[in-house]
PDB file of C-alpha atoms in Angstrom:
ATOM      1  CA  ASP A   1       0.066   0.089   0.098  1.00  0.00           C
ATOM      2  CA  GLY A   2       1.245   3.493  -0.968  1.00  0.00           C
ATOM      3  CA  GLY A   3       1.367   6.030   1.816  1.00  0.00           C
ATOM      4  CA  ILE A   4       3.391   8.313   4.241  1.00  0.00           C
ATOM      5  CA  THR A   5       5.007   7.251   7.165  1.00  0.00           C
ATOM      6  CA  GLN A   6       5.904   9.475  10.100  1.00  0.00           C
ATOM      7  CA  SER A   7       8.093   8.134  13.054  1.00  0.00           C
ATOM      8  CA  PRO A   8       7.987   8.137  15.697  1.00  0.00           C
ATOM      9  CA  LYS A   9       4.331   8.506  16.781  1.00  0.00           C
ATOM     10  CA  TYR A  10       5.297  10.105  20.121  1.00  0.00           C
ATOM     11  CA  LEU A  11       8.610  11.871  20.923  1.00  0.00           C
ATOM     12  CA  PHE A  12       9.868  13.432  24.094  1.00  0.00           C
ATOM     13  CA  ARG A  13      12.699  15.900  24.348  1.00  0.00           C
ATOM     14  CA  LYS A  14      14.191  17.967  26.820  1.00  0.00           C
ATOM     15  CA  GLU A  15      14.454  21.750  26.383  1.00  0.00           C
ATOM     16  CA  GLY A  16      17.432  22.857  24.357  1.00  0.00           C
ATOM     17  CA  GLN A  17      17.828  19.715  22.548  1.00  0.00           C
ATOM     18  CA  ASN A  18      17.308  19.521  18.661  1.00  0.00           C
ATOM     19  CA  VAL A  19      15.057  16.695  17.265  1.00  0.00           C
ATOM     20  CA  THR A  20      14.328  15.442  13.920  1.00  0.00           C
ATOM     21  CA  LEU A  21      11.016  14.145  12.824  1.00  0.00           C
ATOM     22  CA  SER A  22      11.211  11.451  10.005  1.00  0.00           C
ATOM     23  CA  CYS A  23       8.607  11.691   7.037  1.00  0.00           C
ATOM     24  CA  GLU A  24       9.061   8.942   4.196  1.00  0.00           C
ATOM     25  CA  GLN A  25       6.502   8.551   1.215  1.00  0.00           C
ATOM     26  CA  ASN A  26       6.302   5.848  -1.538  1.00  0.00           C
ATOM     27  CA  LEU A  27       3.704   7.476  -3.378  1.00  0.00           C
ATOM     28  CA  ASN A  28       6.209   9.010  -5.868  1.00  0.00           C
ATOM     29  CA  HIS A  29       4.888  12.522  -5.251  1.00  0.00           C
ATOM     30  CA  ASP A  30       7.430  15.299  -5.722  1.00  0.00           C
ATOM     31  CA  ALA A  31       5.784  17.906  -3.445  1.00  0.00           C
ATOM     32  CA  MET A  32       5.972  17.546   0.414  1.00  0.00           C
ATOM     33  CA  TYR A  33       4.847  19.546   3.418  1.00  0.00           C
ATOM     34  CA  TRP A  34       5.170  19.983   6.892  1.00  0.00           C
ATOM     35  CA  TYR A  35       2.368  21.523   9.259  1.00  0.00           C
ATOM     36  CA  ARG A  36       2.098  21.961  13.063  1.00  0.00           C
ATOM     37  CA  GLN A  37      -1.240  21.801  14.769  1.00  0.00           C
ATOM     38  CA  ASP A  38      -1.839  22.873  18.393  1.00  0.00           C
ATOM     39  CA  PRO A  39      -4.715  21.724  20.586  1.00  0.00           C
ATOM     40  CA  GLY A  40      -8.134  22.778  19.204  1.00  0.00           C
ATOM     41  CA  GLN A  41      -6.512  24.761  16.227  1.00  0.00           C
ATOM     42  CA  GLY A  42      -6.183  24.169  12.495  1.00  0.00           C
ATOM     43  CA  LEU A  43      -3.023  23.232  10.579  1.00  0.00           C
ATOM     44  CA  ARG A  44      -0.192  25.857  10.103  1.00  0.00           C
ATOM     45  CA  LEU A  45       2.379  25.271   7.446  1.00  0.00           C
ATOM     46  CA  ILE A  46       5.904  25.115   8.421  1.00  0.00           C
ATOM     47  CA  TYR A  47       7.968  24.231   5.147  1.00  0.00           C
ATOM     48  CA  TYR A  48       7.035  22.711   1.605  1.00  0.00           C
ATOM     49  CA  SER A  49       9.137  21.347  -0.958  1.00  0.00           C
ATOM     50  CA  GLN A  50       8.181  21.214  -4.686  1.00  0.00           C
ATOM     51  CA  ILE A  51      11.056  19.095  -5.969  1.00  0.00           C
ATOM     52  CA  VAL A  52      14.252  17.321  -4.636  1.00  0.00           C
ATOM     53  CA  ASN A  53      16.828  19.905  -3.491  1.00  0.00           C
ATOM     54  CA  ASP A  54      14.319  22.687  -3.123  1.00  0.00           C
ATOM     55  CA  PHE A  55      12.118  23.828  -0.287  1.00  0.00           C
ATOM     56  CA  GLN A  56      10.262  26.977   0.833  1.00  0.00           C
ATOM     57  CA  LYS A  57       9.313  28.519   4.029  1.00  0.00           C
ATOM     58  CA  GLY A  58       5.699  28.422   4.942  1.00  0.00           C
ATOM     59  CA  ASP A  59       3.870  30.626   7.546  1.00  0.00           C
ATOM     60  CA  ILE A  60       5.929  29.606  10.736  1.00  0.00           C
ATOM     61  CA  ALA A  61       9.169  28.509   9.555  1.00  0.00           C
ATOM     62  CA  GLU A  62      11.225  30.043  12.611  1.00  0.00           C
ATOM     63  CA  GLY A  63      13.012  27.583  14.652  1.00  0.00           C
ATOM     64  CA  TYR A  64      12.634  24.883  12.002  1.00  0.00           C
ATOM     65  CA  SER A  65      14.795  23.345   9.248  1.00  0.00           C
ATOM     66  CA  VAL A  66      14.280  20.995   6.583  1.00  0.00           C
ATOM     67  CA  SER A  67      16.045  18.947   3.840  1.00  0.00           C
ATOM     68  CA  ARG A  68      15.041  17.272   0.868  1.00  0.00           C
ATOM     69  CA  GLU A  69      17.883  15.139  -0.544  1.00  0.00           C
ATOM     70  CA  LYS A  70      15.545  12.286  -1.666  1.00  0.00           C
ATOM     71  CA  LYS A  71      12.190  12.228  -3.509  1.00  0.00           C
ATOM     72  CA  GLU A  72      10.759  10.115  -0.903  1.00  0.00           C
ATOM     73  CA  SER A  73      12.054  11.859   2.332  1.00  0.00           C
ATOM     74  CA  PHE A  74      11.520  15.272   3.984  1.00  0.00           C
ATOM     75  CA  PRO A  75      12.779  15.127   7.483  1.00  0.00           C
ATOM     76  CA  LEU A  76      11.937  18.211   9.817  1.00  0.00           C
ATOM     77  CA  THR A  77      14.434  19.385  12.548  1.00  0.00           C
ATOM     78  CA  VAL A  78      12.782  21.265  15.421  1.00  0.00           C
ATOM     79  CA  THR A  79      15.776  23.226  16.766  1.00  0.00           C
ATOM     80  CA  SER A  80      16.116  24.870  20.197  1.00  0.00           C
ATOM     81  CA  ALA A  81      15.521  28.160  18.780  1.00  0.00           C
ATOM     82  CA  GLN A  82      11.713  27.213  18.378  1.00  0.00           C
ATOM     83  CA  LYS A  83      10.000  28.753  21.451  1.00  0.00           C
ATOM     84  CA  ASN A  84       6.993  26.371  21.883  1.00  0.00           C
ATOM     85  CA  PRO A  85       7.899  23.015  20.154  1.00  0.00           C
ATOM     86  CA  THR A  86       5.407  20.885  21.814  1.00  0.00           C
ATOM     87  CA  ALA A  87       2.759  20.015  19.046  1.00  0.00           C
ATOM     88  CA  PHE A  88       1.423  17.707  16.776  1.00  0.00           C
ATOM     89  CA  TYR A  89       3.386  17.633  13.526  1.00  0.00           C
ATOM     90  CA  LEU A  90       1.883  16.264  10.174  1.00  0.00           C
ATOM     91  CA  CYS A  91       3.757  15.525   7.043  1.00  0.00           C
ATOM     92  CA  ALA A  92       1.987  15.278   3.737  1.00  0.00           C
ATOM     93  CA  SER A  93       2.716  15.004   0.094  1.00  0.00           C
ATOM     94  CA  SER A  94       1.019  15.639  -3.318  1.00  0.00           C
ATOM     95  CA  ILE A  95       1.297  15.579  -7.014  1.00  0.00           C
ATOM     96  CA  ARG A  96       3.312  18.564  -8.114  1.00  0.00           C
ATOM     97  CA  GLY A  97       1.959  21.117 -10.675  1.00  0.00           C
ATOM     98  CA  ARG A  98      -1.647  20.057 -10.751  1.00  0.00           C
ATOM     99  CA  ASP A  99      -4.170  22.509  -9.143  1.00  0.00           C
ATOM    100  CA  ASN A 100      -6.801  19.559  -8.042  1.00  0.00           C
ATOM    101  CA  SER A 101      -4.339  17.353  -6.585  1.00  0.00           C
ATOM    102  CA  PRO A 102      -5.168  16.263  -3.008  1.00  0.00           C
ATOM    103  CA  LEU A 103      -2.765  15.980  -0.069  1.00  0.00           C
ATOM    104  CA  HIS A 104      -2.035  12.584   1.405  1.00  0.00           C
ATOM    105  CA  PHE A 105      -1.371  12.955   5.120  1.00  0.00           C
ATOM    106  CA  GLY A 106       0.731  11.036   7.711  1.00  0.00           C
ATOM    107  CA  ASN A 107      -0.652  10.061  10.932  1.00  0.00           C
ATOM    108  CA  GLY A 108       1.519  12.458  12.628  1.00  0.00           C
ATOM    109  CA  THR A 109       4.205  12.659  15.356  1.00  0.00           C
ATOM    110  CA  ARG A 110       3.271  14.172  18.810  1.00  0.00           C
ATOM    111  CA  LEU A 111       6.331  16.038  20.062  1.00  0.00           C
ATOM    112  CA  THR A 112       6.463  16.900  23.755  1.00  0.00           C
ATOM    113  CA  VAL A 113       9.440  19.121  25.130  1.00  0.00           C
ATOM    114  CA  THR A 114       9.810  19.552  28.719  1.00  0.00           C
TER     115      THR A 114
ATOM    116  CA  ASP B   1      -4.522  33.779   1.135  1.00  0.00           C
ATOM    117  CA  ALA B   2      -7.955  32.745   0.024  1.00  0.00           C
ATOM    118  CA  LYS B   3      -9.999  31.896   3.292  1.00  0.00           C
ATOM    119  CA  THR B   4     -13.145  29.890   4.329  1.00  0.00           C
ATOM    120  CA  THR B   5     -15.706  30.182   7.041  1.00  0.00           C
ATOM    121  CA  GLN B   6     -17.273  27.206   8.868  1.00  0.00           C
ATOM    122  CA  PRO B   7     -19.540  26.617  11.749  1.00  0.00           C
ATOM    123  CA  ASN B   8     -17.487  25.555  14.711  1.00  0.00           C
ATOM    124  CA  SER B   9     -19.701  22.451  15.416  1.00  0.00           C
ATOM    125  CA  MET B  10     -22.617  20.510  14.089  1.00  0.00           C
ATOM    126  CA  GLU B  11     -24.524  17.675  15.457  1.00  0.00           C
ATOM    127  CA  SER B  12     -26.278  14.711  13.702  1.00  0.00           C
ATOM    128  CA  ASN B  13     -28.095  11.671  14.385  1.00  0.00           C
ATOM    129  CA  GLU B  14     -26.641   8.329  13.064  1.00  0.00           C
ATOM    130  CA  GLU B  15     -28.164   7.289   9.629  1.00  0.00           C
ATOM    131  CA  GLU B  16     -29.518  10.807   8.827  1.00  0.00           C
ATOM    132  CA  PRO B  17     -28.094  13.221   5.993  1.00  0.00           C
ATOM    133  CA  VAL B  18     -25.689  15.814   7.280  1.00  0.00           C
ATOM    134  CA  HIS B  19     -24.938  18.999   5.512  1.00  0.00           C
ATOM    135  CA  LEU B  20     -21.703  20.830   6.422  1.00  0.00           C
ATOM    136  CA  PRO B  21     -21.717  24.445   5.034  1.00  0.00           C
ATOM    137  CA  CYS B  22     -18.583  26.508   3.919  1.00  0.00           C
ATOM    138  CA  ASN B  23     -18.363  30.026   2.993  1.00  0.00           C
ATOM    139  CA  HIS B  24     -15.489  31.324   0.499  1.00  0.00           C
ATOM    140  CA  SER B  25     -16.655  34.690  -0.732  1.00  0.00           C
ATOM    141  CA  THR B  26     -13.153  35.716  -1.839  1.00  0.00           C
ATOM    142  CA  ILE B  27     -12.837  32.627  -3.858  1.00  0.00           C
ATOM    143  CA  SER B  28     -10.905  33.380  -7.466  1.00  0.00           C
ATOM    144  CA  GLY B  29     -11.801  31.798 -10.716  1.00  0.00           C
ATOM    145  CA  THR B  30      -9.149  29.028 -10.640  1.00  0.00           C
ATOM    146  CA  ASP B  31      -9.425  27.883  -6.919  1.00  0.00           C
ATOM    147  CA  TYR B  32     -10.525  24.366  -6.213  1.00  0.00           C
ATOM    148  CA  ILE B  33     -12.712  23.669  -3.294  1.00  0.00           C
ATOM    149  CA  HIS B  34     -11.157  20.678  -1.112  1.00  0.00           C
ATOM    150  CA  TRP B  35     -12.720  18.967   1.668  1.00  0.00           C
ATOM    151  CA  TYR B  36     -10.613  17.109   4.185  1.00  0.00           C
ATOM    152  CA  ARG B  37     -11.641  15.440   7.626  1.00  0.00           C
ATOM    153  CA  GLN B  38      -9.534  14.549  10.711  1.00  0.00           C
ATOM    154  CA  LEU B  39     -10.165  11.764  13.210  1.00  0.00           C
ATOM    155  CA  PRO B  40      -8.501  12.289  16.906  1.00  0.00           C
ATOM    156  CA  SER B  41      -4.728  11.923  16.944  1.00  0.00           C
ATOM    157  CA  GLN B  42      -4.669  11.267  13.033  1.00  0.00           C
ATOM    158  CA  GLY B  43      -3.694  13.257   9.811  1.00  0.00           C
ATOM    159  CA  PRO B  44      -6.610  14.876   7.842  1.00  0.00           C
ATOM    160  CA  GLU B  45      -7.707  12.574   5.226  1.00  0.00           C
ATOM    161  CA  TYR B  46      -9.055  13.799   1.775  1.00  0.00           C
ATOM    162  CA  VAL B  47     -12.657  13.532   1.263  1.00  0.00           C
ATOM    163  CA  ILE B  48     -13.611  15.358  -2.103  1.00  0.00           C
ATOM    164  CA  HIS B  49     -12.815  18.401  -4.229  1.00  0.00           C
ATOM    165  CA  GLY B  50     -14.344  20.418  -6.888  1.00  0.00           C
ATOM    166  CA  LEU B  51     -14.263  23.336  -9.110  1.00  0.00           C
ATOM    167  CA  THR B  52     -17.677  24.527 -10.307  1.00  0.00           C
ATOM    168  CA  SER B  53     -19.779  21.474 -10.776  1.00  0.00           C
ATOM    169  CA  ASN B  54     -21.436  19.334  -7.994  1.00  0.00           C
ATOM    170  CA  VAL B  55     -19.313  16.192  -7.370  1.00  0.00           C
ATOM    171  CA  ASN B  56     -20.027  12.873  -5.964  1.00  0.00           C
ATOM    172  CA  ASN B  57     -17.949   9.989  -4.677  1.00  0.00           C
ATOM    173  CA  ARG B  58     -18.168   7.041  -2.482  1.00  0.00           C
ATOM    174  CA  MET B  59     -17.508   9.155   0.709  1.00  0.00           C
ATOM    175  CA  ALA B  60     -19.688  12.163   0.051  1.00  0.00           C
ATOM    176  CA  SER B  61     -21.105  14.762  -2.341  1.00  0.00           C
ATOM    177  CA  LEU B  62     -20.077  18.536  -2.828  1.00  0.00           C
ATOM    178  CA  ALA B  63     -22.468  21.015  -3.774  1.00  0.00           C
ATOM    179  CA  ILE B  64     -21.215  24.240  -5.069  1.00  0.00           C
ATOM    180  CA  ALA B  65     -23.054  27.401  -5.301  1.00  0.00           C
ATOM    181  CA  GLU B  66     -23.552  28.902  -8.476  1.00  0.00           C
ATOM    182  CA  ASP B  67     -21.459  31.977  -7.865  1.00  0.00           C
ATOM    183  CA  ARG B  68     -18.953  29.661  -6.139  1.00  0.00           C
ATOM    184  CA  LYS B  69     -18.716  31.863  -2.934  1.00  0.00           C
ATOM    185  CA  SER B  70     -20.010  28.905  -0.875  1.00  0.00           C
ATOM    186  CA  SER B  71     -20.301  25.025  -0.815  1.00  0.00           C
ATOM    187  CA  THR B  72     -21.788  22.252   1.182  1.00  0.00           C
ATOM    188  CA  LEU B  73     -20.435  18.891   1.912  1.00  0.00           C
ATOM    189  CA  ILE B  74     -23.005  16.240   2.020  1.00  0.00           C
ATOM    190  CA  LEU B  75     -22.822  12.889   3.940  1.00  0.00           C
ATOM    191  CA  HIS B  76     -25.950  10.958   2.994  1.00  0.00           C
ATOM    192  CA  ARG B  77     -26.305   8.862   5.958  1.00  0.00           C
ATOM    193  CA  ALA B  78     -24.008   9.740   8.984  1.00  0.00           C
ATOM    194  CA  THR B  79     -22.293   6.955  10.795  1.00  0.00           C
ATOM    195  CA  LEU B  80     -20.267   7.017  14.147  1.00  0.00           C
ATOM    196  CA  ARG B  81     -17.160   6.674  12.172  1.00  0.00           C
ATOM    197  CA  ASP B  82     -18.001  10.082  10.371  1.00  0.00           C
ATOM    198  CA  ALA B  83     -17.548  12.054  13.546  1.00  0.00           C
ATOM    199  CA  ALA B  84     -14.482  14.090  12.806  1.00  0.00           C
ATOM    200  CA  VAL B  85     -13.427  17.731  12.250  1.00  0.00           C
ATOM    201  CA  TYR B  86     -14.156  18.606   8.674  1.00  0.00           C
ATOM    202  CA  TYR B  87     -11.964  21.035   6.933  1.00  0.00           C
ATOM    203  CA  CYS B  88     -13.090  23.097   4.064  1.00  0.00           C
ATOM    204  CA  ILE B  89      -9.975  24.621   2.050  1.00  0.00           C
ATOM    205  CA  LEU B  90      -9.137  26.409  -1.112  1.00  0.00           C
ATOM    206  CA  LYS B  91      -6.428  25.209  -3.201  1.00  0.00           C
ATOM    207  CA  GLU B  92      -5.281  28.141  -5.164  1.00  0.00           C
ATOM    208  CA  GLY B  93      -4.752  27.584  -8.756  1.00  0.00           C
ATOM    209  CA  GLY B  94      -1.907  28.623 -11.011  1.00  0.00           C
ATOM    210  CA  SER B  95       1.720  28.059 -10.913  1.00  0.00           C
ATOM    211  CA  GLY B  96       4.294  29.175  -8.427  1.00  0.00           C
ATOM    212  CA  GLY B  97       4.580  29.030  -4.596  1.00  0.00           C
ATOM    213  CA  SER B  98       0.964  29.879  -3.770  1.00  0.00           C
ATOM    214  CA  ASN B  99      -0.425  26.698  -5.198  1.00  0.00           C
ATOM    215  CA  TYR B 100       1.272  24.696  -2.364  1.00  0.00           C
ATOM    216  CA  LYS B 101       0.377  27.099   0.433  1.00  0.00           C
ATOM    217  CA  LEU B 102      -2.973  25.613   1.655  1.00  0.00           C
ATOM    218  CA  THR B 103      -4.640  27.069   4.683  1.00  0.00           C
ATOM    219  CA  PHE B 104      -6.280  24.876   7.078  1.00  0.00           C
ATOM    220  CA  GLY B 105      -8.795  26.704   9.581  1.00  0.00           C
ATOM    221  CA  LYS B 106     -10.338  25.053  12.598  1.00  0.00           C
ATOM    222  CA  GLY B 107     -12.887  23.262  10.766  1.00  0.00           C
ATOM    223  CA  THR B 108     -16.187  22.016  11.784  1.00  0.00           C
ATOM    224  CA  LEU B 109     -16.418  19.497  14.563  1.00  0.00           C
ATOM    225  CA  LEU B 110     -19.151  16.990  13.608  1.00  0.00           C
ATOM    226  CA  THR B 111     -20.777  14.968  16.522  1.00  0.00           C
ATOM    227  CA  VAL B 112     -22.866  11.850  15.421  1.00  0.00           C
ATOM    228  CA  ASN B 113     -25.416  10.908  18.117  1.00  0.00           C
ATOM    229  CA  PRO B 114     -26.225   7.040  18.047  1.00  0.00           C
TER     230      PRO B 114
END
């Protein structure tokens, strides 16, 4: 079955540590995205990538970094500069360049920083 | 960013139809209307999308107003498994970065009573 895998499901870190969230897709999609969701809120876009070796900042990129070295992988690093890192992180992918292409989401990683 | 307005919550009884409204008065001519739903602690799931004409699929129907300033997601017979947060979003048409910056609001929390 094709899909998006996010790991781990739950992640705990101490304040001041960087942490990397994994996102892998086998849908052969060019575009990939990272969203953040806080309790009772909608999704906010952190970074997105339209193609390998290219990515752009979303609405809340400060304190985060990404890389896109392979088509199937789009890891997100939450750095110590992110002031409120505790949240639910969602990765998604879509076909590039088609206006009506839906997003396919993973099941998220819940990060808790204490 | 093109924005949408949805009621915060709605309630339905099992096996009855549900009509979930969405207003998008600033929609542009090339914007697609997408609907997603999210179960607790999971990533959003694509439901349906449309441009101008009404659309049907195995999950739901999408009714789009003639002026495209509003749309309605129709679940023909609600089940307990349909209880979720439903998001109505606009996927901006055209090329370039804006096509990828999807805005998810808080959505509508649908409660289904047995």
